[in-house]
PDB file of C-alpha atoms and ligand atoms in Angstrom:
ATOM      1  CA  MET A   1       0.533  39.744  15.776  1.00  0.00           C
ATOM      2  CA  ILE A   2       3.986  40.402  14.319  1.00  0.00           C
ATOM      3  CA  ARG A   3       7.098  37.420  13.802  1.00  0.00           C
ATOM      4  CA  LEU A   4       9.921  38.079  13.774  1.00  0.00           C
ATOM      5  CA  HIS A   5      11.976  35.128  11.580  1.00  0.00           C
ATOM      6  CA  HIS A   6      14.896  35.426  13.462  1.00  0.00           C
ATOM      7  CA  ILE A   7      18.792  34.443  13.789  1.00  0.00           C
ATOM      8  CA  PRO A   8      20.768  35.842  16.658  1.00  0.00           C
ATOM      9  CA  GLY A   9      24.012  37.461  15.595  1.00  0.00           C
ATOM     10  CA  SER A  10      22.485  38.112  11.524  1.00  0.00           C
ATOM     11  CA  ARG A  11      21.048  40.615   9.986  1.00  0.00           C
ATOM     12  CA  SER A  12      17.372  39.948  11.812  1.00  0.00           C
ATOM     13  CA  MET A  13      19.094  41.945  14.640  1.00  0.00           C
ATOM     14  CA  ARG A  14      18.125  45.080  12.614  1.00  0.00           C
ATOM     15  CA  VAL A  15      14.672  44.565  12.235  1.00  0.00           C
ATOM     16  CA  LEU A  16      14.368  43.476  15.493  1.00  0.00           C
ATOM     17  CA  TRP A  17      15.968  46.928  17.151  1.00  0.00           C
ATOM     18  CA  LEU A  18      14.110  48.360  15.068  1.00  0.00           C
ATOM     19  CA  LEU A  19      10.951  46.755  16.592  1.00  0.00           C
ATOM     20  CA  GLU A  20      12.294  47.245  19.843  1.00  0.00           C
ATOM     21  CA  GLU A  21      13.002  50.943  18.860  1.00  0.00           C
ATOM     22  CA  LEU A  22       9.718  51.947  17.769  1.00  0.00           C
ATOM     23  CA  GLY A  23       7.426  49.824  20.755  1.00  0.00           C
ATOM     24  CA  LEU A  24       6.042  47.744  19.185  1.00  0.00           C
ATOM     25  CA  ARG A  25       5.063  43.933  20.447  1.00  0.00           C
ATOM     26  CA  TYR A  26       6.226  41.286  18.155  1.00  0.00           C
ATOM     27  CA  GLU A  27       7.554  37.287  18.927  1.00  0.00           C
ATOM     28  CA  LEU A  28      10.466  35.424  17.608  1.00  0.00           C
ATOM     29  CA  ARG A  29      10.558  31.913  15.203  1.00  0.00           C
ATOM     30  CA  LEU A  30      14.245  31.318  15.595  1.00  0.00           C
ATOM     31  CA  TRP A  31      15.969  29.338  12.790  1.00  0.00           C
ATOM     32  CA  SER A  32      19.684  27.774  12.631  1.00  0.00           C
ATOM     33  CA  LEU A  33      21.915  27.779   9.502  1.00  0.00           C
ATOM     34  CA  THR A  34      23.106  24.617   9.685  1.00  0.00           C
ATOM     35  CA  ASP A  35      20.230  22.367  10.085  1.00  0.00           C
ATOM     36  CA  GLY A  36      18.335  22.634   6.938  1.00  0.00           C
ATOM     37  CA  GLY A  37      15.464  24.024   8.322  1.00  0.00           C
ATOM     38  CA  MET A  38      15.866  27.737   6.148  1.00  0.00           C
ATOM     39  CA  ARG A  39      15.322  24.994   3.053  1.00  0.00           C
ATOM     40  CA  SER A  40      12.640  23.848   4.054  1.00  0.00           C
ATOM     41  CA  ALA A  41       8.633  24.484   2.462  1.00  0.00           C
ATOM     42  CA  GLU A  42       7.199  26.624   5.435  1.00  0.00           C
ATOM     43  CA  PHE A  43      10.492  28.574   5.415  1.00  0.00           C
ATOM     44  CA  LEU A  44      10.452  29.059   1.934  1.00  0.00           C
ATOM     45  CA  ALA A  45       6.524  29.618   1.844  1.00  0.00           C
ATOM     46  CA  ILE A  46       7.396  32.933   3.681  1.00  0.00           C
ATOM     47  CA  SER A  47      11.550  33.628   2.378  1.00  0.00           C
ATOM     48  CA  PRO A  48      11.748  32.475  -0.888  1.00  0.00           C
ATOM     49  CA  ALA A  49      15.645  32.505  -0.997  1.00  0.00           C
ATOM     50  CA  GLY A  50      15.807  30.264   2.860  1.00  0.00           C
ATOM     51  CA  ARG A  51      17.021  33.596   3.986  1.00  0.00           C
ATOM     52  CA  VAL A  52      16.571  35.682   7.817  1.00  0.00           C
ATOM     53  CA  PRO A  53      15.229  38.433   8.654  1.00  0.00           C
ATOM     54  CA  ALA A  54      11.965  37.969   6.977  1.00  0.00           C
ATOM     55  CA  LEU A  55       8.292  39.491   8.517  1.00  0.00           C
ATOM     56  CA  GLU A  56       4.898  38.166   9.390  1.00  0.00           C
ATOM     57  CA  ILE A  57       3.177  41.546   9.719  1.00  0.00           C
ATOM     58  CA  ASP A  58      -0.506  42.422   8.353  1.00  0.00           C
ATOM     59  CA  GLY A  59      -1.410  39.347   7.038  1.00  0.00           C
ATOM     60  CA  ARG A  60       1.263  38.425   4.720  1.00  0.00           C
ATOM     61  CA  ALA A  61       5.104  37.827   5.162  1.00  0.00           C
ATOM     62  CA  ILE A  62       7.442  40.654   4.035  1.00  0.00           C
ATOM     63  CA  PHE A  63      11.671  39.607   3.123  1.00  0.00           C
ATOM     64  CA  GLU A  64      14.953  41.597   2.679  1.00  0.00           C
ATOM     65  CA  SER A  65      15.524  43.564   5.580  1.00  0.00           C
ATOM     66  CA  GLY A  66      16.200  47.069   3.858  1.00  0.00           C
ATOM     67  CA  ALA A  67      12.241  46.329   2.550  1.00  0.00           C
ATOM     68  CA  ILE A  68      11.072  45.456   5.884  1.00  0.00           C
ATOM     69  CA  VAL A  69      12.853  48.403   7.306  1.00  0.00           C
ATOM     70  CA  GLU A  70      11.525  51.032   4.925  1.00  0.00           C
ATOM     71  CA  TYR A  71       7.827  48.976   5.497  1.00  0.00           C
ATOM     72  CA  LEU A  72       7.992  49.277   8.906  1.00  0.00           C
ATOM     73  CA  THR A  73       8.720  52.633   8.906  1.00  0.00           C
ATOM     74  CA  GLU A  74       5.939  53.760   6.769  1.00  0.00           C
ATOM     75  CA  ARG A  75       3.709  51.995   8.778  1.00  0.00           C
ATOM     76  CA  GLU A  76       4.431  54.015  11.593  1.00  0.00           C
ATOM     77  CA  GLY A  77       5.387  57.450  10.355  1.00  0.00           C
ATOM     78  CA  ARG A  78       8.303  57.735  12.582  1.00  0.00           C
ATOM     79  CA  LEU A  79      12.611  56.989  12.488  1.00  0.00           C
ATOM     80  CA  ALA A  80      12.340  58.029   8.260  1.00  0.00           C
ATOM     81  CA  PRO A  81      12.231  60.753   6.375  1.00  0.00           C
ATOM     82  CA  ARG A  82       8.906  60.533   4.766  1.00  0.00           C
ATOM     83  CA  PRO A  83       8.786  60.256   0.606  1.00  0.00           C
ATOM     84  CA  GLY A  84       9.266  63.851  -0.525  1.00  0.00           C
ATOM     85  CA  ALA A  85      11.432  65.174   2.711  1.00  0.00           C
ATOM     86  CA  PRO A  86      15.100  66.840   1.895  1.00  0.00           C
ATOM     87  CA  ASP A  87      16.894  63.898   3.453  1.00  0.00           C
ATOM     88  CA  ARG A  88      14.877  61.165   2.024  1.00  0.00           C
ATOM     89  CA  ALA A  89      17.584  60.364  -0.839  1.00  0.00           C
ATOM     90  CA  ASP A  90      19.926  60.540   1.828  1.00  0.00           C
ATOM     91  CA  PHE A  91      18.163  58.112   3.929  1.00  0.00           C
ATOM     92  CA  LEU A  92      17.236  55.084   1.102  1.00  0.00           C
ATOM     93  CA  GLU A  93      21.276  55.370  -0.187  1.00  0.00           C
ATOM     94  CA  TRP A  94      22.173  54.706   3.478  1.00  0.00           C
ATOM     95  CA  VAL A  95      19.841  51.933   3.967  1.00  0.00           C
ATOM     96  CA  HIS A  96      20.578  50.429   0.862  1.00  0.00           C
ATOM     97  CA  PHE A  97      24.989  51.241   1.603  1.00  0.00           C
ATOM     98  CA  ALA A  98      24.262  49.375   4.778  1.00  0.00           C
ATOM     99  CA  GLU A  99      23.440  45.706   2.673  1.00  0.00           C
ATOM    100  CA  THR A 100      26.222  46.686  -0.315  1.00  0.00           C
ATOM    101  CA  GLN A 101      28.701  46.687   3.152  1.00  0.00           C
ATOM    102  CA  ALA A 102      27.153  43.501   4.839  1.00  0.00           C
ATOM    103  CA  ASN A 103      27.079  41.218   1.844  1.00  0.00           C
ATOM    104  CA  ILE A 104      31.047  42.072   1.917  1.00  0.00           C
ATOM    105  CA  ILE A 105      31.158  41.150   5.390  1.00  0.00           C
ATOM    106  CA  GLN A 106      29.371  37.778   4.017  1.00  0.00           C
ATOM    107  CA  ALA A 107      31.789  37.235   1.910  1.00  0.00           C
ATOM    108  CA  LEU A 108      34.769  37.451   4.698  1.00  0.00           C
ATOM    109  CA  ASN A 109      32.465  35.943   6.923  1.00  0.00           C
ATOM    110  CA  ILE A 110      32.232  32.873   4.610  1.00  0.00           C
ATOM    111  CA  HIS A 111      36.210  32.414   4.808  1.00  0.00           C
ATOM    112  CA  HIS A 112      37.377  33.467   8.167  1.00  0.00           C
ATOM    113  CA  VAL A 113      34.356  31.553   9.841  1.00  0.00           C
ATOM    114  CA  PHE A 114      32.448  28.855   8.415  1.00  0.00           C
ATOM    115  CA  LEU A 115      34.434  27.624   5.570  1.00  0.00           C
ATOM    116  CA  ARG A 116      35.727  24.315   6.311  1.00  0.00           C
ATOM    117  CA  PRO A 117      38.265  22.967   5.120  1.00  0.00           C
ATOM    118  CA  GLU A 118      41.198  25.952   6.578  1.00  0.00           C
ATOM    119  CA  SER A 119      42.529  25.131   2.959  1.00  0.00           C
ATOM    120  CA  ALA A 120      39.023  25.703   1.154  1.00  0.00           C
ATOM    121  CA  ARG A 121      39.133  29.546   1.118  1.00  0.00           C
ATOM    122  CA  SER A 122      40.686  31.547  -0.828  1.00  0.00           C
ATOM    123  CA  ILE A 123      43.266  34.108   0.253  1.00  0.00           C
ATOM    124  CA  PRO A 124      43.496  36.641  -2.792  1.00  0.00           C
ATOM    125  CA  LEU A 125      39.819  36.850  -2.072  1.00  0.00           C
ATOM    126  CA  MET A 126      39.987  37.682   2.063  1.00  0.00           C
ATOM    127  CA  LYS A 127      42.591  39.767   0.797  1.00  0.00           C
ATOM    128  CA  LEU A 128      40.071  41.705  -2.283  1.00  0.00           C
ATOM    129  CA  ASP A 129      37.376  42.004   0.433  1.00  0.00           C
ATOM    130  CA  THR A 130      39.463  42.891   2.831  1.00  0.00           C
ATOM    131  CA  LYS A 131      40.548  45.571   0.717  1.00  0.00           C
ATOM    132  CA  ARG A 132      36.310  46.743  -0.492  1.00  0.00           C
ATOM    133  CA  LEU A 133      35.376  46.853   2.906  1.00  0.00           C
ATOM    134  CA  ALA A 134      38.097  48.969   3.742  1.00  0.00           C
ATOM    135  CA  VAL A 135      36.569  52.091   0.956  1.00  0.00           C
ATOM    136  CA  THR A 136      33.183  51.185   2.785  1.00  0.00           C
ATOM    137  CA  ALA A 137      34.716  52.430   6.210  1.00  0.00           C
ATOM    138  CA  ARG A 138      36.312  54.845   4.832  1.00  0.00           C
ATOM    139  CA  ALA A 139      33.403  56.817   3.368  1.00  0.00           C
ATOM    140  CA  LEU A 140      31.676  55.817   7.108  1.00  0.00           C
ATOM    141  CA  GLU A 141      34.447  57.526   8.679  1.00  0.00           C
ATOM    142  CA  ALA A 142      34.053  60.563   6.465  1.00  0.00           C
ATOM    143  CA  HIS A 143      30.865  60.806   6.652  1.00  0.00           C
ATOM    144  CA  LEU A 144      30.353  60.228   9.957  1.00  0.00           C
ATOM    145  CA  SER A 145      32.849  62.457  11.016  1.00  0.00           C
ATOM    146  CA  GLY A 146      31.201  65.376  13.434  1.00  0.00           C
ATOM    147  CA  ARG A 147      28.549  64.089  13.194  1.00  0.00           C
ATOM    148  CA  GLU A 148      26.040  61.519  16.070  1.00  0.00           C
ATOM    149  CA  THR A 149      24.067  59.235  13.755  1.00  0.00           C
ATOM    150  CA  LEU A 150      23.510  58.945   9.385  1.00  0.00           C
ATOM    151  CA  LEU A 151      21.345  61.831   8.778  1.00  0.00           C
ATOM    152  CA  ASP A 152      20.791  64.724  11.703  1.00  0.00           C
ATOM    153  CA  ARG A 153      18.836  62.740  13.843  1.00  0.00           C
ATOM    154  CA  PHE A 154      18.387  58.930  14.565  1.00  0.00           C
ATOM    155  CA  SER A 155      17.201  57.199  12.049  1.00  0.00           C
ATOM    156  CA  ALA A 156      16.403  53.721  10.781  1.00  0.00           C
ATOM    157  CA  ALA A 157      18.974  53.927   8.976  1.00  0.00           C
ATOM    158  CA  ASP A 158      21.023  53.678  11.506  1.00  0.00           C
ATOM    159  CA  CYS A 159      18.973  50.303  12.309  1.00  0.00           C
ATOM    160  CA  MET A 160      20.091  48.978   8.931  1.00  0.00           C
ATOM    161  CA  LEU A 161      23.488  50.303   9.027  1.00  0.00           C
ATOM    162  CA  GLY A 162      24.465  49.643  13.097  1.00  0.00           C
ATOM    163  CA  PHE A 163      24.438  46.125  13.410  1.00  0.00           C
ATOM    164  CA  ASN A 164      27.197  46.138  10.677  1.00  0.00           C
ATOM    165  CA  ILE A 165      29.716  48.009  12.401  1.00  0.00           C
ATOM    166  CA  ASP A 166      30.365  44.876  15.113  1.00  0.00           C
ATOM    167  CA  ALA A 167      31.390  42.463  12.339  1.00  0.00           C
ATOM    168  CA  VAL A 168      33.233  45.533  10.070  1.00  0.00           C
ATOM    169  CA  PHE A 169      35.895  45.708  13.132  1.00  0.00           C
ATOM    170  CA  ARG A 170      36.474  42.291  13.078  1.00  0.00           C
ATOM    171  CA  PHE A 171      38.315  42.631   9.577  1.00  0.00           C
ATOM    172  CA  LEU A 172      39.528  46.235   9.577  1.00  0.00           C
ATOM    173  CA  PRO A 173      41.527  48.059  12.624  1.00  0.00           C
ATOM    174  CA  ARG A 174      39.474  49.987  14.931  1.00  0.00           C
ATOM    175  CA  ALA A 175      42.107  52.208  15.578  1.00  0.00           C
ATOM    176  CA  ASP A 176      41.944  53.287  12.001  1.00  0.00           C
ATOM    177  CA  TYR A 177      37.799  54.450  12.147  1.00  0.00           C
ATOM    178  CA  PRO A 178      37.278  56.000  14.605  1.00  0.00           C
ATOM    179  CA  ALA A 179      34.133  57.986  13.767  1.00  0.00           C
ATOM    180  CA  LEU A 180      33.133  54.981  12.631  1.00  0.00           C
ATOM    181  CA  ASP A 181      34.466  53.414  16.332  1.00  0.00           C
ATOM    182  CA  ALA A 182      32.473  55.737  18.020  1.00  0.00           C
ATOM    183  CA  TYR A 183      29.223  55.680  16.540  1.00  0.00           C
ATOM    184  CA  GLY A 184      29.616  52.152  16.822  1.00  0.00           C
ATOM    185  CA  ARG A 185      29.869  51.867  20.121  1.00  0.00           C
ATOM    186  CA  ARG A 186      26.473  55.020  20.694  1.00  0.00           C
ATOM    187  CA  MET A 187      24.944  52.343  18.425  1.00  0.00           C
ATOM    188  CA  MET A 188      24.812  49.495  21.044  1.00  0.00           C
ATOM    189  CA  SER A 189      24.441  51.843  23.385  1.00  0.00           C
ATOM    190  CA  ARG A 190      21.234  52.577  22.963  1.00  0.00           C
ATOM    191  CA  PRO A 191      18.566  51.131  25.635  1.00  0.00           C
ATOM    192  CA  ALA A 192      15.888  49.960  22.049  1.00  0.00           C
ATOM    193  CA  TYR A 193      19.494  47.861  21.135  1.00  0.00           C
ATOM    194  CA  ARG A 194      20.335  46.301  24.278  1.00  0.00           C
ATOM    195  CA  ARG A 195      16.608  45.440  24.608  1.00  0.00           C
ATOM    196  CA  ALA A 196      16.770  43.302  21.010  1.00  0.00           C
ATOM    197  CA  GLU A 197      19.940  41.673  22.212  1.00  0.00           C
ATOM    198  CA  GLU A 198      18.302  40.932  25.196  1.00  0.00           C
ATOM    199  CA  ALA A 199      15.464  39.428  23.208  1.00  0.00           C
ATOM    200  CA  GLY A 200      17.659  37.808  20.463  1.00  0.00           C
ATOM    201  CA  GLY A 201      21.005  38.696  20.793  1.00  0.00           C
ATOM    202  CA  GLY A 202      23.767  36.516  20.131  1.00  0.00           C
ATOM    203  CA  SER A 203      27.233  36.650  17.642  1.00  0.00           C
ATOM    204  CA  LEU A 204      28.389  34.819  15.054  1.00  0.00           C
ATOM    205  CA  PHE A 205      32.129  35.153  15.915  1.00  0.00           C
ATOM    206  CA  ALA A 206      34.574  33.583  18.211  1.00  0.00           C
ATOM    207  CA  ARG A 207      37.321  35.966  18.102  1.00  0.00           C
ATOM    208  CA  ASP A 208      37.729  39.519  18.759  1.00  0.00           C
ATOM    209  CA  PHE A 209      40.067  40.123  14.850  1.00  0.00           C
ATOM    210  CA  TYR A 210      40.029  38.307  11.641  1.00  0.00           C
ATOM    211  CA  ALA A 211      43.429  38.865   9.915  1.00  0.00           C
ATOM    212  CA  VAL A 212      43.775  37.211   6.619  1.00  0.00           C
ATOM    213  CA  PRO A 213      45.987  35.133   6.458  1.00  0.00           C
ATOM    214  CA  ASP A 214      49.574  34.378   4.441  1.00  0.00           C
ATOM    215  CA  ALA A 215      49.690  33.048   1.893  1.00  0.00           C
TER     216      ALA A 215
HETATM  217  N1  GSH P   1      19.352  41.454   1.667  1.00  0.00           N
HETATM  218  C1  GSH P   1      19.284  40.524   2.846  1.00  0.00           C
HETATM  219  C2  GSH P   1      20.411  39.008   3.197  1.00  0.00           C
HETATM  220  C3  GSH P   1      19.613  38.178   4.328  1.00  0.00           C
HETATM  221  C4  GSH P   1      20.601  37.641   4.595  1.00  0.00           C
HETATM  222  O1  GSH P   1      21.291  36.595   3.612  1.00  0.00           O
HETATM  223  N2  GSH P   1      21.065  36.460   5.660  1.00  0.00           N
HETATM  224  C5  GSH P   1      21.670  35.826   5.885  1.00  0.00           C
HETATM  225  C6  GSH P   1      22.110  35.692   7.289  1.00  0.00           C
HETATM  226  S1  GSH P   1      22.768  37.455   7.771  1.00  0.00           S
HETATM  227  C7  GSH P   1      21.382  34.512   6.073  1.00  0.00           C
HETATM  228  O2  GSH P   1      19.727  34.165   6.107  1.00  0.00           O
HETATM  229  N3  GSH P   1      22.019  33.178   5.289  1.00  0.00           N
HETATM  230  C8  GSH P   1      21.051  32.027   5.086  1.00  0.00           C
HETATM  231  C9  GSH P   1      22.211  31.188   3.981  1.00  0.00           C
HETATM  232  O3  GSH P   1      22.315  31.949   3.258  1.00  0.00           O
HETATM  233  O4  GSH P   1      21.125  30.186   3.444  1.00  0.00           O
HETATM  234  C10 GSH P   1      19.129  40.988   4.074  1.00  0.00           C
HETATM  235  O5  GSH P   1      18.736  42.058   4.170  1.00  0.00           O
HETATM  236  O6  GSH P   1      17.726  40.163   4.316  1.00  0.00           O
END
């Protein structure tokens, strides 16, 4: 039995998508960001920081999306270069880069989407994080120009990073990053991504674009 602890629109989408890419059978256990359930003893026993994703598999639970992605690809022997392969370090870099970028997105989500009242928001921090996000987007734009995927073929690193791209363009103008935009659209049109969307898709966003407000 494989059970994914999941919130639609959250980082657990990475794992849901990868499970679909790998053709594994799973069940979903849905959680909410707002009802306090993620601070319950039951959930903290599975995910000690009270975060999704967590994956129950092979008689244990694994937390952290990057660790889960590495575990699943090793277990299945697919969608990642093997340890020692020439592009193994590239794979690991992009898996973890995705989380660096997701942490910036999370900070912007808190300010733009979750924090109330709006007067509690810090406009200097929103500006700073938008600039930090742009650094990551420029790096991806350069890397993906003339490429279809992060490595020379689709890999689980694309599940880690591809999930971020919808959020990136909630905060940065799409037109400034044509290669990244095309990459995001390619990833989201994959059949496995669409199946994952059907099984547990959703969005945290009510608007297409969130500009930093004037001070
Ligand atoms: N580094 C962790 C981050 C997980 C994370 O922060 N997940 C968010 C959803 S995207 C969450 O569960 N937040 C709940 C909270 O902060 O209380 C990973 O990649 O799995």
